[in-house]
Short mmCIF file of C-alpha atoms and ligand atoms in Angstrom, two decimals:
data_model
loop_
_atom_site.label_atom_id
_atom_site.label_comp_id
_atom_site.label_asym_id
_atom_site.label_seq_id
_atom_site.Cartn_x
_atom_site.Cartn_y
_atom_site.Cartn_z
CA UNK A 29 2.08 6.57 -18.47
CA UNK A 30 2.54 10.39 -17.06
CA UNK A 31 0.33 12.92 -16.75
CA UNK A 32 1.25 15.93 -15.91
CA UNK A 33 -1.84 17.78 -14.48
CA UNK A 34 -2.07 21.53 -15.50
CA UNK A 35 -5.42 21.94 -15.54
CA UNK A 36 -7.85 23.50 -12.61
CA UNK A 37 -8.78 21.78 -10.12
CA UNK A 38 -6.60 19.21 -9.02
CA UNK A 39 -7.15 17.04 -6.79
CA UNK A 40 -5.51 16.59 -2.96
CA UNK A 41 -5.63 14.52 0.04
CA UNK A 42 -7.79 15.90 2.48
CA UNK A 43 -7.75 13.95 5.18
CA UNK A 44 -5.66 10.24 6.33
CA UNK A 45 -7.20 7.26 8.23
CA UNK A 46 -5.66 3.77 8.87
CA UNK A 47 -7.08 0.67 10.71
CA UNK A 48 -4.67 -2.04 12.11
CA UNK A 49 -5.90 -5.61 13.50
CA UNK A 50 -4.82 -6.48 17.45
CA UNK A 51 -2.99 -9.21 17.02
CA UNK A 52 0.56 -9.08 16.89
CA UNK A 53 2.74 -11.78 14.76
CA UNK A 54 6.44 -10.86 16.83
CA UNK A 55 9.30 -12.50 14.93
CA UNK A 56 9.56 -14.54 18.31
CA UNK A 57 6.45 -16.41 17.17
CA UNK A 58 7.38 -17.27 13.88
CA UNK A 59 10.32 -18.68 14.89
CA UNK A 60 7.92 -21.12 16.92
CA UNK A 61 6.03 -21.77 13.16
CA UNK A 62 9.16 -22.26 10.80
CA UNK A 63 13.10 -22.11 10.43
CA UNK A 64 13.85 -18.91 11.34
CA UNK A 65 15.14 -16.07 13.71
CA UNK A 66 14.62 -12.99 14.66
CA UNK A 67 18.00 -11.66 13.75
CA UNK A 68 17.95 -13.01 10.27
CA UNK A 69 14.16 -11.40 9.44
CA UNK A 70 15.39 -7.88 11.35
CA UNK A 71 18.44 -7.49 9.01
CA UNK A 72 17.36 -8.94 5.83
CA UNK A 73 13.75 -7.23 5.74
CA UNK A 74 13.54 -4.59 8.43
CA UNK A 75 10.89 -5.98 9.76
CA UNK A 76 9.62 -6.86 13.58
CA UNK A 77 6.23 -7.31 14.07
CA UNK A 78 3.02 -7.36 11.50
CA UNK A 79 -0.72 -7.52 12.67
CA UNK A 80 -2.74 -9.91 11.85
CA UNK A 81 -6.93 -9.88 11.45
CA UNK A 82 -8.45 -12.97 13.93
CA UNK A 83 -11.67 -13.43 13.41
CA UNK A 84 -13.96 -16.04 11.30
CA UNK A 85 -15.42 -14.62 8.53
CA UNK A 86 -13.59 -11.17 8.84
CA UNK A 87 -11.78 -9.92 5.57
CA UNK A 88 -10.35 -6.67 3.98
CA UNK A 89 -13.55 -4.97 3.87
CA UNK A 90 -13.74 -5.27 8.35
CA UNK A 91 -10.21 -3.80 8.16
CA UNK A 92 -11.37 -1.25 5.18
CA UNK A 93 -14.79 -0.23 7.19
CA UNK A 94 -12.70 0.79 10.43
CA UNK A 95 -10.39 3.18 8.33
CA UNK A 96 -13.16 4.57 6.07
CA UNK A 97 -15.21 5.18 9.49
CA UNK A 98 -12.31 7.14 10.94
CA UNK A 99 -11.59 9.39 7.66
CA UNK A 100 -15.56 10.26 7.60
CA UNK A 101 -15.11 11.14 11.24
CA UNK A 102 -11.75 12.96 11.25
CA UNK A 103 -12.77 14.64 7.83
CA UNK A 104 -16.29 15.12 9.34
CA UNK A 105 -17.66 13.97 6.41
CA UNK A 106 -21.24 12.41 6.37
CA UNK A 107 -21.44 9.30 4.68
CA UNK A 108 -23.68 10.10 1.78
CA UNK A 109 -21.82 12.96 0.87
CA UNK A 110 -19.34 10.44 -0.95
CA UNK A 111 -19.58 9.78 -4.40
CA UNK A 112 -16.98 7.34 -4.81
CA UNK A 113 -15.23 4.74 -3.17
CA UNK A 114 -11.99 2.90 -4.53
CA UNK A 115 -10.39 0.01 -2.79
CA UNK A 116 -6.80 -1.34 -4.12
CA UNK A 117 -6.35 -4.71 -2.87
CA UNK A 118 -5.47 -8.42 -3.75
CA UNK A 119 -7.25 -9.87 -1.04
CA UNK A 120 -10.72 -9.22 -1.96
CA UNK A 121 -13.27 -10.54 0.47
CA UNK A 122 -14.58 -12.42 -2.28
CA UNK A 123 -14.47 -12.83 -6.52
CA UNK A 124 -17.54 -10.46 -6.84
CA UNK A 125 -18.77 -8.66 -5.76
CA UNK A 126 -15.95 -5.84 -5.05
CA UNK A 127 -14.60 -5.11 -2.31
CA UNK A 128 -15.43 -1.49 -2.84
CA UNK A 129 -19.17 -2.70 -2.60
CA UNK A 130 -19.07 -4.35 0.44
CA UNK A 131 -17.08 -1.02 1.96
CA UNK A 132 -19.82 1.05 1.02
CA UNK A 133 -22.75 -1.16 2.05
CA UNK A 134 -20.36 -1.89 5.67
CA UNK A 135 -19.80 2.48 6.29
CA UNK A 136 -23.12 3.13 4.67
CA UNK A 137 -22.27 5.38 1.90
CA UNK A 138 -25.57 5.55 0.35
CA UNK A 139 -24.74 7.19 -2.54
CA UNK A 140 -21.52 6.36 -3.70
CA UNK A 141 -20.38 3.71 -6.32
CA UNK A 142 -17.24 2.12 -5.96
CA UNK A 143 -14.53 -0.31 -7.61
CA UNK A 144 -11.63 -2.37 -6.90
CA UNK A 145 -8.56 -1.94 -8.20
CA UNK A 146 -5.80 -4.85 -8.24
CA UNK A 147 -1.94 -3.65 -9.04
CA UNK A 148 -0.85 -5.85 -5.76
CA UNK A 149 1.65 -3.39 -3.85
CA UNK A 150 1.31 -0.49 -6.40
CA UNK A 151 -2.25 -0.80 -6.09
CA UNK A 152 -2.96 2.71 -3.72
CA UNK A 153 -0.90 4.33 -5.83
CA UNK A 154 -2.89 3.21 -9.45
CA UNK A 155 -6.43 3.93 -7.23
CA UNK A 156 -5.32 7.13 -6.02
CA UNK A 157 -4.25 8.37 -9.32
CA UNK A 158 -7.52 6.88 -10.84
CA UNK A 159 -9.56 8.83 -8.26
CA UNK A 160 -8.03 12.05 -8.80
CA UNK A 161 -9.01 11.89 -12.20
CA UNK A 162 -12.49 11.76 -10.99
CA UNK A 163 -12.23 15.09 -9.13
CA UNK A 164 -10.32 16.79 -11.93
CA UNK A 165 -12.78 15.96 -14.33
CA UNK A 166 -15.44 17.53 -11.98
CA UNK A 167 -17.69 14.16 -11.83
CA UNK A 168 -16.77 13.96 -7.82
CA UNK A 169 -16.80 16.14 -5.19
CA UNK A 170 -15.13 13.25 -2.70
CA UNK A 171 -13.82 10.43 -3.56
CA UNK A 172 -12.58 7.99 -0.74
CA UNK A 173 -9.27 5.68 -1.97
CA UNK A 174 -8.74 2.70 0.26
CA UNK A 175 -5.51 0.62 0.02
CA UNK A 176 -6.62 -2.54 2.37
CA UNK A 177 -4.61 -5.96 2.42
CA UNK A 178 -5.69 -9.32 4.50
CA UNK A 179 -2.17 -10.89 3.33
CA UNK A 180 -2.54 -13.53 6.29
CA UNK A 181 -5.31 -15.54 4.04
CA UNK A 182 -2.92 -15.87 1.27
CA UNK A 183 0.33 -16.62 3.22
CA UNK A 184 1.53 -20.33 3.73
CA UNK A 185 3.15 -20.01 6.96
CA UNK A 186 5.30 -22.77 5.65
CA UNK A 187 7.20 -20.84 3.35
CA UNK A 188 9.56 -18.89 5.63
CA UNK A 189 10.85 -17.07 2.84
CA UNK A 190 7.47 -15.08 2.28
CA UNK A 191 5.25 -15.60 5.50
CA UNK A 192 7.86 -13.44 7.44
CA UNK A 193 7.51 -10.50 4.94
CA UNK A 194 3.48 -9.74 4.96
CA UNK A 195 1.10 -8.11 7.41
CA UNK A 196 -3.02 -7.13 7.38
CA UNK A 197 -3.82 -3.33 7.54
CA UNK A 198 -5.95 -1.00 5.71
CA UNK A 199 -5.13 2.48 4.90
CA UNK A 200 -7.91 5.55 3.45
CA UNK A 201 -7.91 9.04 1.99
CA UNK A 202 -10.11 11.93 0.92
CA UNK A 203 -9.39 13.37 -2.02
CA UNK A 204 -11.62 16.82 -2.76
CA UNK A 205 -10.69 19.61 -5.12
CA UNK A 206 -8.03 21.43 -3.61
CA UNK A 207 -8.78 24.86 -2.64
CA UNK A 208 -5.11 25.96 -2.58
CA UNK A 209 -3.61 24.74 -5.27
CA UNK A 210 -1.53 21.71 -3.56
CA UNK A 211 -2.39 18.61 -4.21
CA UNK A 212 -1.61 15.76 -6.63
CA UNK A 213 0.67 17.05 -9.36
CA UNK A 214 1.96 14.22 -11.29
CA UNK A 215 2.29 10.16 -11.86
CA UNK A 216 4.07 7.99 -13.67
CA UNK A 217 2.90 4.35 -13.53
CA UNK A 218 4.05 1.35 -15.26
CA UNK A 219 2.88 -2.62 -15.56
CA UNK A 220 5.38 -5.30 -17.27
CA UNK A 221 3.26 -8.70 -17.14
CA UNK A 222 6.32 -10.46 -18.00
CA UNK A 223 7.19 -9.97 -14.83
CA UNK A 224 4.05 -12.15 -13.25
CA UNK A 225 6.27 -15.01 -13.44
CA UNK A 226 8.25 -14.06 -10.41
CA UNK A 227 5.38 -12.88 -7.91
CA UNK A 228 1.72 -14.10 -7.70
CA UNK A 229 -1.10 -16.41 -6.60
CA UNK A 230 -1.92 -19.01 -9.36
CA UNK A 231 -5.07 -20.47 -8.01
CA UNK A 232 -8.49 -19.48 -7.55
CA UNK A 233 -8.88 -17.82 -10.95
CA UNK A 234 -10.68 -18.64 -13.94
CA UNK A 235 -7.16 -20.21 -15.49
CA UNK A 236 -7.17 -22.56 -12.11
CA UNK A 237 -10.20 -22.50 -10.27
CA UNK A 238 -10.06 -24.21 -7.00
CA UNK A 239 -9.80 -27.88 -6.80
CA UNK A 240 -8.82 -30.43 -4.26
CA UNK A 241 -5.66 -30.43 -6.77
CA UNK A 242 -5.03 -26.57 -6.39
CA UNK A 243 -5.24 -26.94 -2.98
CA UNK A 244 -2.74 -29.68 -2.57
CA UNK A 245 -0.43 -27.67 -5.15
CA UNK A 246 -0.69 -24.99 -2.52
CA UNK A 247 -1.59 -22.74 -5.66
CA UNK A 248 -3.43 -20.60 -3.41
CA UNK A 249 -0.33 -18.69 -2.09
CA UNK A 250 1.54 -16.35 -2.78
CA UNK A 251 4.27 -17.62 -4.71
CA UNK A 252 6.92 -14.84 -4.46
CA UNK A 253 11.28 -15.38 -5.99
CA UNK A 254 12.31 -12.93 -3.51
CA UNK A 255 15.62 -12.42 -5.22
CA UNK A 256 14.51 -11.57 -8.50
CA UNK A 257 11.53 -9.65 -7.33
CA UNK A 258 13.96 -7.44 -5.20
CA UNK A 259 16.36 -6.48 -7.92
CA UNK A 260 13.36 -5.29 -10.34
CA UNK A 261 11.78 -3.52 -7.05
CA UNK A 262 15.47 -1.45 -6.55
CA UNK A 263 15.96 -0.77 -10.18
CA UNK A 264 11.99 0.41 -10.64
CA UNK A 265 11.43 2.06 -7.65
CA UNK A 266 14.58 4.43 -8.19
CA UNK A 267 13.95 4.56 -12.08
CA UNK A 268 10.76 5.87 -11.92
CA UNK A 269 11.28 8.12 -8.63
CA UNK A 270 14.42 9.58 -10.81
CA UNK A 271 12.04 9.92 -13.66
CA UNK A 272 9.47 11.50 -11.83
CA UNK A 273 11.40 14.37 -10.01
CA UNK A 274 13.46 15.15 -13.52
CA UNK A 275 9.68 15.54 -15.08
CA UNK A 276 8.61 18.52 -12.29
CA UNK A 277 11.82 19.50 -12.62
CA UNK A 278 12.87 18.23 -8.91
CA UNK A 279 16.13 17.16 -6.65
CA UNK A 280 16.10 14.59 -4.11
CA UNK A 281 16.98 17.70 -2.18
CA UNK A 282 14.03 19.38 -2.51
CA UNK A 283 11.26 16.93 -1.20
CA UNK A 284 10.28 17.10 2.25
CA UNK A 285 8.86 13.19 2.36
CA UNK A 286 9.37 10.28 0.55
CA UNK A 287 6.72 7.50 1.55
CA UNK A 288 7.92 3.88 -0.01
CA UNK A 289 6.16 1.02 -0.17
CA UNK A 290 7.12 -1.53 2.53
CA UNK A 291 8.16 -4.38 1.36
CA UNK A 292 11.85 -4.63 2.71
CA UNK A 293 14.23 -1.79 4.32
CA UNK A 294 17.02 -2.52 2.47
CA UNK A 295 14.72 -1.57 -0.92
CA UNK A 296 13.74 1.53 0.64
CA UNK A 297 17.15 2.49 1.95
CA UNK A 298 18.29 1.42 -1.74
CA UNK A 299 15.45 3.66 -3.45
CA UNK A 300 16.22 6.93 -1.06
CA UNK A 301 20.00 6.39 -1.76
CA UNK A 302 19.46 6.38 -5.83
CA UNK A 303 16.88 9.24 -5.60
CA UNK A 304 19.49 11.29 -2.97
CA UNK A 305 16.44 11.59 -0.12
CA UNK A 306 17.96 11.73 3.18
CA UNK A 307 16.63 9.09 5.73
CA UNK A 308 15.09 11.78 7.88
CA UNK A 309 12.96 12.32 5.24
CA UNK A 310 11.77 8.93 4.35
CA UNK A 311 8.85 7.58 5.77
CA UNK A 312 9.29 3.96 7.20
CA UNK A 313 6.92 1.96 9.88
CA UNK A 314 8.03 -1.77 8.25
CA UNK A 315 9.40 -2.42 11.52
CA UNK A 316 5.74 -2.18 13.23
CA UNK A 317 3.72 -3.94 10.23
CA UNK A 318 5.59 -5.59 7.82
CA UNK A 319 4.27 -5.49 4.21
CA UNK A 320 0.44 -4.93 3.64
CA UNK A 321 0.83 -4.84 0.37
CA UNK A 322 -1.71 -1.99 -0.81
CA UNK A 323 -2.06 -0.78 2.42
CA UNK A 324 1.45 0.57 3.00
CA UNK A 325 1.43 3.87 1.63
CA UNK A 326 -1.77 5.13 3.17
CA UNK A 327 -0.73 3.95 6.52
CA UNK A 328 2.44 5.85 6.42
CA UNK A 329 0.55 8.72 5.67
CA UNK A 330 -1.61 8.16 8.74
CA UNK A 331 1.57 7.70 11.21
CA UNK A 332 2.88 11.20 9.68
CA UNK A 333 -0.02 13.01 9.77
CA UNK A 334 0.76 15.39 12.71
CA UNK A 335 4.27 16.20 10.84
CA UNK A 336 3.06 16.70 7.52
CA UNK A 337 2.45 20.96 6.59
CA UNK A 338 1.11 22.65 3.82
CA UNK A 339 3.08 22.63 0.55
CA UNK A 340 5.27 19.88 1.84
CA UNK A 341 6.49 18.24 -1.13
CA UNK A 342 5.90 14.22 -1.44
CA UNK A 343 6.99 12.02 -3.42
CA UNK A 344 4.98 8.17 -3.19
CA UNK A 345 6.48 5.20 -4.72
CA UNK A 346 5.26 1.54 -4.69
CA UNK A 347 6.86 -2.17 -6.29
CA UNK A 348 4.80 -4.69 -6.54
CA UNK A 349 3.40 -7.91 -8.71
CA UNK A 350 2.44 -8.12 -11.82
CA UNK A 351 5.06 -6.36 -12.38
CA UNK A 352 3.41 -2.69 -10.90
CA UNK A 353 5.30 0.11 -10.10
CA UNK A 354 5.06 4.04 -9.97
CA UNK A 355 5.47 7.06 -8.08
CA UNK A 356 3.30 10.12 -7.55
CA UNK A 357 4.01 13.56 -6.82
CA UNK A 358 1.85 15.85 -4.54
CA UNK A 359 2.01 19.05 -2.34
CA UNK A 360 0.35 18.38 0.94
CA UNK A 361 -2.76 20.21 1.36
CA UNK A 362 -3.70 20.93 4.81
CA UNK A 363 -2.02 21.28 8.09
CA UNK A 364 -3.32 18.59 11.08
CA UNK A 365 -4.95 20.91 13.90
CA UNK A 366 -3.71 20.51 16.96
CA UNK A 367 -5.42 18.46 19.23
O1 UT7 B 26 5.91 -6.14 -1.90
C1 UT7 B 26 5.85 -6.96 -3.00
C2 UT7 B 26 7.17 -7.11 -3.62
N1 UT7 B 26 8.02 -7.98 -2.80
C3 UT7 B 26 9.22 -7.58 -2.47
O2 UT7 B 26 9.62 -6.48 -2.77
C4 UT7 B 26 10.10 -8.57 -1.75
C5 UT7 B 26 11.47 -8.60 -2.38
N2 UT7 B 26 12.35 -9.64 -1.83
C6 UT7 B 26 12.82 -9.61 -0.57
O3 UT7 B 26 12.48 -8.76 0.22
C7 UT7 B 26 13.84 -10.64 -0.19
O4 UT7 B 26 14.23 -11.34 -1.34
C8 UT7 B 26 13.37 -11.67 0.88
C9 UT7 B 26 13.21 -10.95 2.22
C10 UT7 B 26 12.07 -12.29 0.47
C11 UT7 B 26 14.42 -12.74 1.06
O5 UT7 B 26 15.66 -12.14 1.40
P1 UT7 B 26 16.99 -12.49 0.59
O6 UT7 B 26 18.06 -11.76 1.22
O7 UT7 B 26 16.72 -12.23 -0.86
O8 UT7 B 26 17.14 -14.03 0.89
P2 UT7 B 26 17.34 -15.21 -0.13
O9 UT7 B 26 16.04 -15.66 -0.67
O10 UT7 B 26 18.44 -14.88 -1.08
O11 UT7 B 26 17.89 -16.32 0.83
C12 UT7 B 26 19.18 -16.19 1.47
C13 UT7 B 26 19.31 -17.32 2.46
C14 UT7 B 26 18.94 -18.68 1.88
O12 UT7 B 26 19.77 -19.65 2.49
P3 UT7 B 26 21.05 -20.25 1.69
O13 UT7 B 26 20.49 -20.86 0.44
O14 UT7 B 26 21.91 -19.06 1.42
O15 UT7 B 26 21.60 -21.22 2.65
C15 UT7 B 26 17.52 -18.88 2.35
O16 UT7 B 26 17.16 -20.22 2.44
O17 UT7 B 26 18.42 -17.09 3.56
C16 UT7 B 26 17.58 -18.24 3.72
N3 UT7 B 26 16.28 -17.77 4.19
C17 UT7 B 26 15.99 -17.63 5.49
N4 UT7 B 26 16.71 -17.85 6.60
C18 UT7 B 26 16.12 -17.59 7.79
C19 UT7 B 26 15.20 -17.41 3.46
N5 UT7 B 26 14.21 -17.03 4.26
C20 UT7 B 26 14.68 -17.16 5.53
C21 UT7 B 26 14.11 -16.91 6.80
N6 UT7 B 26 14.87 -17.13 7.89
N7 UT7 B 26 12.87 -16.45 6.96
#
């Protein structure tokens, strides 16, 4: 789908937050858990560290609550002036209610509704373009989008092959009418369920709920065929980047930021190359916290904040399961004061 937005307003992102758990999982530790080394996970993924939330009976929404607290204070926003909350995740804190609930009960936003959103690692990206719809429409004056991932309570940290790749973080954003005319200007998103054979959790649904015998299948992990997963991830990511800067009429050479998901460097390296995006210009903190799934995006955002201007051109792009994948285009709306 694409939708070019010409009509007034359009929506922007008004302000970034991001919440990361303590805990550091170094790739020295996991080569205490499984077969592997820190040379192997640095050069095939990128990847050095991810955080992990400790805690019983902490999940996404903790992580979600911290970053939605900081983008109400940094956007000195009051909590019931929000109408709407989204949260992109996987990792819900439970089957139902949302996630989105439990954010707004947890950061007390009286007066907002709220949804989840699941499109695994594309999922900011299908929230945020959901929510901007809101604001264009003129039913919201602020809508919050959360992209929030506990990963680590649906990793086996058996499988070295996947428990190396993921991380727990949450990521938030504002999105108001923008009073400048920058903002979000286009997306193109996409979903192939033929793909679901390749990436995803089989248990705990209603086609396997859980049962000692879903347990002992392990079906409650993420079952991910890296290989195949990372050739569609190369080939969608730059397909729909490319088709996304030849709709705005757009060379690699003119955008000022390209923010990947982070799943593994040598896919973003691969997706920058295609799309001609010098690596100056691409955003990438996989080194720090590995793959959060829907919380990549937003926390790249966060890290850039203080380098990010006014009109800045972006392009976002995410991969994920399901198959998911998309990229948006915005103008960055605001400069970060100066603290
Ligand atoms: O964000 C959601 C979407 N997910 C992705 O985009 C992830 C896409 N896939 C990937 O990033 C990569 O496929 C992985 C990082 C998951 C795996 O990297 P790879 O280069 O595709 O490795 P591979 O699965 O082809 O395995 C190569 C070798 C194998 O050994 P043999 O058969 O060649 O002897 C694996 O057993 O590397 C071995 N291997 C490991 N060795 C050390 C696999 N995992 C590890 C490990 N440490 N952790």
């Amino acid at each position: 789908m694409t939708n070019a937005s010409t009509a007034s307003p359009i929506a922007a992102i008004t302000g970034v937050a991001g919440y990361l758990p303590e805990f550091r999982l170094t790739n020295a530790l996991l080569e205490e858990m499984v077969d592997t080394n820190d040379e192997w996970i640095r050069t095939r993924t990128g990847i050095e560290e991810r955080r992990i939330l400790k805690g019983e009976g902490l999940g996404t929404s903790d992580m979600a609550k911290e970053a939605v607290n900081e983008l109400l204070r940094k956007t000195n926003t009051a909590p019931e002036e929000v109408d709407l909350l989204i949260c992109a995740t996987v990792t819900p804190d439970m089957q139902f209610p949302s996630t989105a609930n439990l954010i707004t009960d947890k950061t007390g936003l009286s007066k907002a509704w709220g949804f989840d959103i699941s499109a695994a690692c594309s999922g900011f990206l299908f929230a945020l373009d959901t929510g901007a719809q809101f604001i264009n429409a003129g039913r919201c004056k602020k809508v919050i989008v959360v992209g929030a991932d506990k990963m680590s309570s649906i990793v086996d940290y058996e499988d070295r092959a996947t428990c190396i790749i993921f991380g727990d973080g949450a990521g938030a954003v504002m999105l108001e009418a923008s009073t400048n005319g920058h903002g979000i200007h286009d997306s193109e998103l996409h979903t192939d369920g033929a793909g679901s054979t390749y990436l995803h959790m089989k248990g705990g649904g209603s086609q396997r709920p859980a049962s000692h015998k879903t347990i002992d299948a392990k079906d409650h992990y993420i079952y991910q065929d890296g290989k195949t997963v990372f050739k569609f991830a190369v080939s969608n990511m730059a397909g729909v980047v490319g088709s996304l800067l030849n709709t705005n009429q757009l060379a690699g050479e003119d955008i000022d930021w390209l923010v990947p998901h982070q799943a593994n460097k040598r896919i973003i390296d691969a997706t920058a190359r295609t799309a001609k995006i010098p690596s100056e210009k691409v955003m990438v903190n996989i080194q720090k916290y590995g793959n959060t799934t829907a919380g990549t995006i937003p926390l790249c955002l966060r890290d850039w904040e203080s380098k990010l201007k006014t009109g800045d051109k972006i392009i976002l792009t995410a991969f994920g399961g399901g198959f998911t994948w998309g990229a948006t285009y915005l103008t960055w709306a605001y400069d970060t004061p100066q603290s």
